[in-house]
Amino acid sequence: GQQVMQIPQYQHVQEGEDFTTYCNSSTTLSNIQWYKQRPGGHPVFLIQLVKSGEVKKQKRLTFQFGEAKKNSSLHITATQTTDVGSYFCAGVTASGTYKYIFGTGTRLKVLA
Amino acid sequence: DADVTQTPRNRITKTGKRIMLECSQTKGHDRMYWYRQDPGLGLRLIYYSFDVKDINKGEISDGYSVSRQAQAKFSLSLESAIPNQTALYFCATSDQRRQGGDTQYFGPGTRLTVL
């Protein structure tokens, strides 16, 4: 079936290091959203990307949507302990029955 | 998001019992969803509803049923709970009438344990 895989599954970084998570879909997506889930919390919307090749920035976070609209990335510059949590991508399939698929997630730990 | 509430927040039950999880929203959104999250896994869609008269199965609907009692309320039932339904359950909403309408807003979650 249609899948959205994220790599890496886990990442430990030293505070101040950069971090990137990659999101790869088996099918073309109409758009992609990114969510952050703090430990013990619920997913919280971060950003939406719609256009092929789109790049958006939120302070230290940079989001990119691939040209083929099948992949995306989230890059955090100079991580802080407040960045700890799981990051999920999610998107709507571009064709067929409406389907909103979440990625498998990347769990980030930041060591002080 | 405080606009999406779930009750109960925690529940421990026994195998074979019927359980209902409730979700309410004050966001005025038309769409509502139920997901389950297992440790180390992403979110898997159980059921979703685009409006009061519309109910759709997600990827893991077996063993679950839902009811959309009103635009603001969407409940999830486990007819006969089994241990592998132990998980964290999230309700979410979205508003397809708005730009960015696929964005989902989550409730705080219900931690369900089936013994």
PDB file of C-alpha atoms in Angstrom:
ATOM      1  CA  GLY A   1       0.000   0.000   0.000  1.00  0.00           C
ATOM      2  CA  GLN A   2       0.886   3.657  -0.020  1.00  0.00           C
ATOM      3  CA  GLN A   3       3.555   4.461   2.507  1.00  0.00           C
ATOM      4  CA  VAL A   4       5.484   7.420   3.812  1.00  0.00           C
ATOM      5  CA  MET A   5       8.821   6.499   5.327  1.00  0.00           C
ATOM      6  CA  GLN A   6      11.013   8.767   7.382  1.00  0.00           C
ATOM      7  CA  ILE A   7      14.708   8.434   8.056  1.00  0.00           C
ATOM      8  CA  PRO A   8      16.354   8.259  10.424  1.00  0.00           C
ATOM      9  CA  GLN A   9      14.009   6.618  12.907  1.00  0.00           C
ATOM     10  CA  TYR A  10      16.053   7.995  15.813  1.00  0.00           C
ATOM     11  CA  GLN A  11      18.707  10.667  16.064  1.00  0.00           C
ATOM     12  CA  HIS A  12      20.784  11.800  19.014  1.00  0.00           C
ATOM     13  CA  VAL A  13      22.670  15.065  18.553  1.00  0.00           C
ATOM     14  CA  GLN A  14      24.758  17.284  20.750  1.00  0.00           C
ATOM     15  CA  GLU A  15      23.187  20.638  21.439  1.00  0.00           C
ATOM     16  CA  GLY A  16      24.306  23.057  18.757  1.00  0.00           C
ATOM     17  CA  GLU A  17      24.621  20.430  16.038  1.00  0.00           C
ATOM     18  CA  ASP A  18      22.373  20.409  12.988  1.00  0.00           C
ATOM     19  CA  PHE A  19      19.674  17.813  12.369  1.00  0.00           C
ATOM     20  CA  THR A  20      17.824  16.651   9.271  1.00  0.00           C
ATOM     21  CA  THR A  21      14.938  14.239   8.832  1.00  0.00           C
ATOM     22  CA  TYR A  22      13.855  12.968   5.427  1.00  0.00           C
ATOM     23  CA  CYS A  23      10.375  11.993   4.358  1.00  0.00           C
ATOM     24  CA  ASN A  24       9.840   9.723   1.344  1.00  0.00           C
ATOM     25  CA  SER A  25       6.463   8.818  -0.095  1.00  0.00           C
ATOM     26  CA  SER A  26       5.701   5.881  -2.363  1.00  0.00           C
ATOM     27  CA  THR A  27       3.149   8.062  -4.143  1.00  0.00           C
ATOM     28  CA  THR A  28       2.886  11.664  -5.280  1.00  0.00           C
ATOM     29  CA  LEU A  29       1.438  13.994  -2.672  1.00  0.00           C
ATOM     30  CA  SER A  30      -0.743  17.056  -3.203  1.00  0.00           C
ATOM     31  CA  ASN A  31       0.808  18.758  -0.239  1.00  0.00           C
ATOM     32  CA  ILE A  32       2.810  17.922   2.833  1.00  0.00           C
ATOM     33  CA  GLN A  33       2.530  18.980   6.449  1.00  0.00           C
ATOM     34  CA  TRP A  34       5.054  18.662   9.243  1.00  0.00           C
ATOM     35  CA  TYR A  35       4.149  18.065  12.868  1.00  0.00           C
ATOM     36  CA  LYS A  36       6.119  17.996  16.101  1.00  0.00           C
ATOM     37  CA  GLN A  37       5.178  15.801  19.037  1.00  0.00           C
ATOM     38  CA  ARG A  38       6.866  16.501  22.344  1.00  0.00           C
ATOM     39  CA  PRO A  39       7.388  13.540  24.694  1.00  0.00           C
ATOM     40  CA  GLY A  40       4.039  12.782  26.329  1.00  0.00           C
ATOM     41  CA  GLY A  41       2.257  15.268  24.089  1.00  0.00           C
ATOM     42  CA  HIS A  42       0.205  15.311  20.940  1.00  0.00           C
ATOM     43  CA  PRO A  43       1.245  16.201  17.380  1.00  0.00           C
ATOM     44  CA  VAL A  44       1.279  19.918  16.735  1.00  0.00           C
ATOM     45  CA  PHE A  45       1.210  21.401  13.249  1.00  0.00           C
ATOM     46  CA  LEU A  46       4.382  23.172  12.152  1.00  0.00           C
ATOM     47  CA  ILE A  47       4.033  24.027   8.474  1.00  0.00           C
ATOM     48  CA  GLN A  48       2.464  23.115   5.146  1.00  0.00           C
ATOM     49  CA  LEU A  49       4.192  22.942   1.761  1.00  0.00           C
ATOM     50  CA  VAL A  50       2.172  22.821  -1.432  1.00  0.00           C
ATOM     51  CA  LYS A  51       4.309  23.688  -4.443  1.00  0.00           C
ATOM     52  CA  SER A  52       6.899  21.502  -6.110  1.00  0.00           C
ATOM     53  CA  GLY A  53      10.383  22.541  -4.936  1.00  0.00           C
ATOM     54  CA  GLU A  54       8.977  24.825  -2.243  1.00  0.00           C
ATOM     55  CA  VAL A  55      11.252  25.883   0.604  1.00  0.00           C
ATOM     56  CA  LYS A  56      10.004  27.530   3.777  1.00  0.00           C
ATOM     57  CA  LYS A  57      11.815  28.694   6.881  1.00  0.00           C
ATOM     58  CA  GLN A  58      10.711  29.117  10.463  1.00  0.00           C
ATOM     59  CA  LYS A  59      13.575  30.545  12.509  1.00  0.00           C
ATOM     60  CA  ARG A  60      16.067  27.638  12.753  1.00  0.00           C
ATOM     61  CA  LEU A  61      13.820  25.203  10.852  1.00  0.00           C
ATOM     62  CA  THR A  62      13.975  24.817   7.075  1.00  0.00           C
ATOM     63  CA  PHE A  63      11.405  22.742   5.225  1.00  0.00           C
ATOM     64  CA  GLN A  64      11.679  21.559   1.652  1.00  0.00           C
ATOM     65  CA  PHE A  65       9.226  19.821  -0.725  1.00  0.00           C
ATOM     66  CA  GLY A  66      10.785  17.812  -3.521  1.00  0.00           C
ATOM     67  CA  GLU A  67      10.390  18.588  -7.198  1.00  0.00           C
ATOM     68  CA  ALA A  68       8.453  15.368  -7.782  1.00  0.00           C
ATOM     69  CA  LYS A  69       6.298  16.000  -4.683  1.00  0.00           C
ATOM     70  CA  LYS A  70       7.224  12.612  -3.288  1.00  0.00           C
ATOM     71  CA  ASN A  71       9.761  13.652  -0.719  1.00  0.00           C
ATOM     72  CA  SER A  72      10.415  16.337   1.827  1.00  0.00           C
ATOM     73  CA  SER A  73      12.947  17.285   4.446  1.00  0.00           C
ATOM     74  CA  LEU A  74      13.119  19.187   7.707  1.00  0.00           C
ATOM     75  CA  HIS A  75      16.440  20.681   8.730  1.00  0.00           C
ATOM     76  CA  ILE A  76      17.107  22.194  12.136  1.00  0.00           C
ATOM     77  CA  THR A  77      20.142  24.436  12.477  1.00  0.00           C
ATOM     78  CA  ALA A  78      21.968  24.547  15.809  1.00  0.00           C
ATOM     79  CA  THR A  79      19.637  22.310  17.771  1.00  0.00           C
ATOM     80  CA  GLN A  80      18.465  23.258  21.228  1.00  0.00           C
ATOM     81  CA  THR A  81      17.112  21.083  24.031  1.00  0.00           C
ATOM     82  CA  THR A  82      13.662  22.469  23.254  1.00  0.00           C
ATOM     83  CA  ASP A  83      13.808  20.722  19.867  1.00  0.00           C
ATOM     84  CA  VAL A  84      13.483  17.319  21.553  1.00  0.00           C
ATOM     85  CA  GLY A  85      10.531  15.282  20.306  1.00  0.00           C
ATOM     86  CA  SER A  86       9.265  13.356  17.331  1.00  0.00           C
ATOM     87  CA  TYR A  87       8.829  14.945  13.931  1.00  0.00           C
ATOM     88  CA  PHE A  88       6.239  13.612  11.521  1.00  0.00           C
ATOM     89  CA  CYS A  89       5.516  14.439   7.926  1.00  0.00           C
ATOM     90  CA  ALA A  90       2.055  13.835   6.511  1.00  0.00           C
ATOM     91  CA  GLY A  91       0.396  14.395   3.200  1.00  0.00           C
ATOM     92  CA  VAL A  92      -2.600  13.946   0.974  1.00  0.00           C
ATOM     93  CA  THR A  93      -2.260  11.567  -1.954  1.00  0.00           C
ATOM     94  CA  ALA A  94      -2.478  13.385  -5.268  1.00  0.00           C
ATOM     95  CA  SER A  95      -4.762  10.897  -6.996  1.00  0.00           C
ATOM     96  CA  GLY A  96      -7.404   8.333  -6.207  1.00  0.00           C
ATOM     97  CA  THR A  97      -9.502   8.239  -3.073  1.00  0.00           C
ATOM     98  CA  TYR A  98      -8.672  10.945  -0.522  1.00  0.00           C
ATOM     99  CA  LYS A  99      -5.983   9.596   1.735  1.00  0.00           C
ATOM    100  CA  TYR A 100      -4.045  11.445   4.399  1.00  0.00           C
ATOM    101  CA  ILE A 101      -0.917   9.516   5.333  1.00  0.00           C
ATOM    102  CA  PHE A 102       1.470  10.091   8.226  1.00  0.00           C
ATOM    103  CA  GLY A 103       5.132   9.295   7.986  1.00  0.00           C
ATOM    104  CA  THR A 104       6.769   6.887  10.401  1.00  0.00           C
ATOM    105  CA  GLY A 105       8.406   9.752  12.323  1.00  0.00           C
ATOM    106  CA  THR A 106      11.874  10.642  13.533  1.00  0.00           C
ATOM    107  CA  ARG A 107      12.574  10.859  17.245  1.00  0.00           C
ATOM    108  CA  LEU A 108      15.149  13.508  18.108  1.00  0.00           C
ATOM    109  CA  LYS A 109      17.112  13.664  21.334  1.00  0.00           C
ATOM    110  CA  VAL A 110      19.339  16.629  22.037  1.00  0.00           C
ATOM    111  CA  LEU A 111      22.137  16.202  24.532  1.00  0.00           C
ATOM    112  CA  ALA A 112      23.085  19.287  26.515  1.00  0.00           C
TER     113      ALA A 112
ATOM    114  CA  ASP B   1      -4.858  22.064  21.179  1.00  0.00           C
ATOM    115  CA  ALA B   2      -7.369  23.027  23.852  1.00  0.00           C
ATOM    116  CA  ASP B   3     -10.120  23.320  21.218  1.00  0.00           C
ATOM    117  CA  VAL B   4     -10.105  19.546  20.803  1.00  0.00           C
ATOM    118  CA  THR B   5     -10.837  17.576  23.935  1.00  0.00           C
ATOM    119  CA  GLN B   6     -10.808  13.849  24.580  1.00  0.00           C
ATOM    120  CA  THR B   7     -12.323  11.845  27.392  1.00  0.00           C
ATOM    121  CA  PRO B   8     -11.171   9.888  29.231  1.00  0.00           C
ATOM    122  CA  ARG B   9      -7.467  10.754  29.220  1.00  0.00           C
ATOM    123  CA  ASN B  10      -6.501   7.394  30.643  1.00  0.00           C
ATOM    124  CA  ARG B  11      -8.405   4.133  30.809  1.00  0.00           C
ATOM    125  CA  ILE B  12      -7.558   0.666  31.967  1.00  0.00           C
ATOM    126  CA  THR B  13      -9.995  -2.072  31.039  1.00  0.00           C
ATOM    127  CA  LYS B  14     -10.212  -5.824  30.699  1.00  0.00           C
ATOM    128  CA  THR B  15     -10.350  -8.045  27.660  1.00  0.00           C
ATOM    129  CA  GLY B  16     -13.857  -8.343  26.258  1.00  0.00           C
ATOM    130  CA  LYS B  17     -15.197  -5.097  27.693  1.00  0.00           C
ATOM    131  CA  ARG B  18     -16.859  -2.458  25.514  1.00  0.00           C
ATOM    132  CA  ILE B  19     -15.115   0.881  25.628  1.00  0.00           C
ATOM    133  CA  MET B  20     -16.072   4.271  24.244  1.00  0.00           C
ATOM    134  CA  LEU B  21     -13.645   7.126  23.726  1.00  0.00           C
ATOM    135  CA  GLU B  22     -15.120  10.550  23.135  1.00  0.00           C
ATOM    136  CA  CYS B  23     -13.900  13.573  21.251  1.00  0.00           C
ATOM    137  CA  SER B  24     -15.333  17.072  21.165  1.00  0.00           C
ATOM    138  CA  GLN B  25     -14.181  20.148  19.282  1.00  0.00           C
ATOM    139  CA  THR B  26     -15.049  23.814  19.443  1.00  0.00           C
ATOM    140  CA  LYS B  27     -13.110  24.748  16.308  1.00  0.00           C
ATOM    141  CA  GLY B  28     -16.138  24.467  14.028  1.00  0.00           C
ATOM    142  CA  HIS B  29     -14.223  22.106  11.750  1.00  0.00           C
ATOM    143  CA  ASP B  30     -16.108  19.798   9.416  1.00  0.00           C
ATOM    144  CA  ARG B  31     -13.740  16.832   9.425  1.00  0.00           C
ATOM    145  CA  MET B  32     -12.803  14.579  12.331  1.00  0.00           C
ATOM    146  CA  TYR B  33     -10.414  11.654  12.635  1.00  0.00           C
ATOM    147  CA  TRP B  34      -9.390   8.896  15.006  1.00  0.00           C
ATOM    148  CA  TYR B  35      -5.794   7.639  15.067  1.00  0.00           C
ATOM    149  CA  ARG B  36      -3.884   5.187  17.169  1.00  0.00           C
ATOM    150  CA  GLN B  37      -0.207   5.497  18.005  1.00  0.00           C
ATOM    151  CA  ASP B  38       1.938   2.625  19.184  1.00  0.00           C
ATOM    152  CA  PRO B  39       5.424   3.054  20.680  1.00  0.00           C
ATOM    153  CA  GLY B  40       7.958   3.770  17.985  1.00  0.00           C
ATOM    154  CA  LEU B  41       5.330   3.907  15.270  1.00  0.00           C
ATOM    155  CA  GLY B  42       3.645   6.736  13.510  1.00  0.00           C
ATOM    156  CA  LEU B  43      -0.028   7.517  13.530  1.00  0.00           C
ATOM    157  CA  ARG B  44      -2.390   5.055  11.924  1.00  0.00           C
ATOM    158  CA  LEU B  45      -5.827   6.133  10.832  1.00  0.00           C
ATOM    159  CA  ILE B  46      -8.763   4.172  12.255  1.00  0.00           C
ATOM    160  CA  TYR B  47     -11.801   6.084  10.977  1.00  0.00           C
ATOM    161  CA  TYR B  48     -12.558   9.508   9.609  1.00  0.00           C
ATOM    162  CA  SER B  49     -15.661  11.591   9.008  1.00  0.00           C
ATOM    163  CA  PHE B  50     -16.021  14.452   6.546  1.00  0.00           C
ATOM    164  CA  ASP B  51     -19.374  15.552   7.934  1.00  0.00           C
ATOM    165  CA  VAL B  52     -22.126  14.285  10.199  1.00  0.00           C
ATOM    166  CA  LYS B  53     -23.521  11.868   7.619  1.00  0.00           C
ATOM    167  CA  ASP B  54     -20.185  10.654   6.325  1.00  0.00           C
ATOM    168  CA  ILE B  55     -18.088   7.891   7.936  1.00  0.00           C
ATOM    169  CA  ASN B  56     -15.072   6.256   6.312  1.00  0.00           C
ATOM    170  CA  LYS B  57     -12.793   3.419   7.316  1.00  0.00           C
ATOM    171  CA  GLY B  58      -9.112   4.054   7.712  1.00  0.00           C
ATOM    172  CA  GLU B  59      -6.304   1.562   7.406  1.00  0.00           C
ATOM    173  CA  ILE B  60      -6.961  -0.240  10.713  1.00  0.00           C
ATOM    174  CA  SER B  61     -10.723  -0.136  11.321  1.00  0.00           C
ATOM    175  CA  ASP B  62     -11.207  -3.799  12.296  1.00  0.00           C
ATOM    176  CA  GLY B  63     -12.361  -4.100  15.906  1.00  0.00           C
ATOM    177  CA  TYR B  64     -13.460  -0.457  16.070  1.00  0.00           C
ATOM    178  CA  SER B  65     -16.608   1.493  15.300  1.00  0.00           C
ATOM    179  CA  VAL B  66     -17.402   5.210  15.350  1.00  0.00           C
ATOM    180  CA  SER B  67     -20.308   7.563  15.663  1.00  0.00           C
ATOM    181  CA  ARG B  68     -20.495  11.201  14.546  1.00  0.00           C
ATOM    182  CA  GLN B  69     -23.246  12.438  16.818  1.00  0.00           C
ATOM    183  CA  ALA B  70     -22.900  16.068  15.771  1.00  0.00           C
ATOM    184  CA  GLN B  71     -20.435  18.206  13.863  1.00  0.00           C
ATOM    185  CA  ALA B  72     -18.545  18.741  17.107  1.00  0.00           C
ATOM    186  CA  LYS B  73     -18.572  15.181  18.452  1.00  0.00           C
ATOM    187  CA  PHE B  74     -16.946  12.005  17.195  1.00  0.00           C
ATOM    188  CA  SER B  75     -16.739   8.907  19.367  1.00  0.00           C
ATOM    189  CA  LEU B  76     -14.724   5.732  18.959  1.00  0.00           C
ATOM    190  CA  SER B  77     -15.898   2.386  20.330  1.00  0.00           C
ATOM    191  CA  LEU B  78     -14.075  -0.837  20.920  1.00  0.00           C
ATOM    192  CA  GLU B  79     -16.848  -3.400  20.927  1.00  0.00           C
ATOM    193  CA  SER B  80     -14.835  -6.115  22.660  1.00  0.00           C
ATOM    194  CA  ALA B  81     -11.442  -4.851  23.723  1.00  0.00           C
ATOM    195  CA  ILE B  82      -8.357  -7.032  23.263  1.00  0.00           C
ATOM    196  CA  PRO B  83      -4.812  -6.512  24.606  1.00  0.00           C
ATOM    197  CA  ASN B  84      -3.320  -5.538  21.245  1.00  0.00           C
ATOM    198  CA  GLN B  85      -5.620  -2.520  21.222  1.00  0.00           C
ATOM    199  CA  THR B  86      -3.507  -1.097  24.031  1.00  0.00           C
ATOM    200  CA  ALA B  87      -2.256   2.171  22.549  1.00  0.00           C
ATOM    201  CA  LEU B  88      -2.443   5.941  22.597  1.00  0.00           C
ATOM    202  CA  TYR B  89      -5.528   7.182  20.745  1.00  0.00           C
ATOM    203  CA  PHE B  90      -5.758  10.624  19.200  1.00  0.00           C
ATOM    204  CA  CYS B  91      -8.707  12.509  17.828  1.00  0.00           C
ATOM    205  CA  ALA B  92      -8.022  15.201  15.235  1.00  0.00           C
ATOM    206  CA  THR B  93      -9.972  17.765  13.237  1.00  0.00           C
ATOM    207  CA  SER B  94      -9.481  19.661  10.012  1.00  0.00           C
ATOM    208  CA  ASP B  95     -11.420  22.241   8.063  1.00  0.00           C
ATOM    209  CA  GLN B  96     -11.528  21.545   4.344  1.00  0.00           C
ATOM    210  CA  ARG B  97     -13.325  24.789   3.662  1.00  0.00           C
ATOM    211  CA  ARG B  98     -10.210  26.794   4.489  1.00  0.00           C
ATOM    212  CA  GLN B  99      -6.915  27.246   2.706  1.00  0.00           C
ATOM    213  CA  GLY B 100      -4.507  24.742   4.212  1.00  0.00           C
ATOM    214  CA  GLY B 101      -7.503  22.614   5.026  1.00  0.00           C
ATOM    215  CA  ASP B 102      -5.584  19.367   5.270  1.00  0.00           C
ATOM    216  CA  THR B 103      -3.821  20.554   8.409  1.00  0.00           C
ATOM    217  CA  GLN B 104      -4.941  18.502  11.384  1.00  0.00           C
ATOM    218  CA  TYR B 105      -5.423  19.679  14.955  1.00  0.00           C
ATOM    219  CA  PHE B 106      -5.047  17.023  17.597  1.00  0.00           C
ATOM    220  CA  GLY B 107      -6.598  16.410  20.963  1.00  0.00           C
ATOM    221  CA  PRO B 108      -4.431  15.529  23.977  1.00  0.00           C
ATOM    222  CA  GLY B 109      -4.864  11.784  23.497  1.00  0.00           C
ATOM    223  CA  THR B 110      -6.351   8.889  25.459  1.00  0.00           C
ATOM    224  CA  ARG B 111      -4.015   6.267  26.832  1.00  0.00           C
ATOM    225  CA  LEU B 112      -5.869   2.948  26.751  1.00  0.00           C
ATOM    226  CA  THR B 113      -4.616  -0.211  28.409  1.00  0.00           C
ATOM    227  CA  VAL B 114      -6.413  -3.515  27.836  1.00  0.00           C
ATOM    228  CA  LEU B 115      -5.488  -6.216  30.333  1.00  0.00           C
TER     229      LEU B 115
END
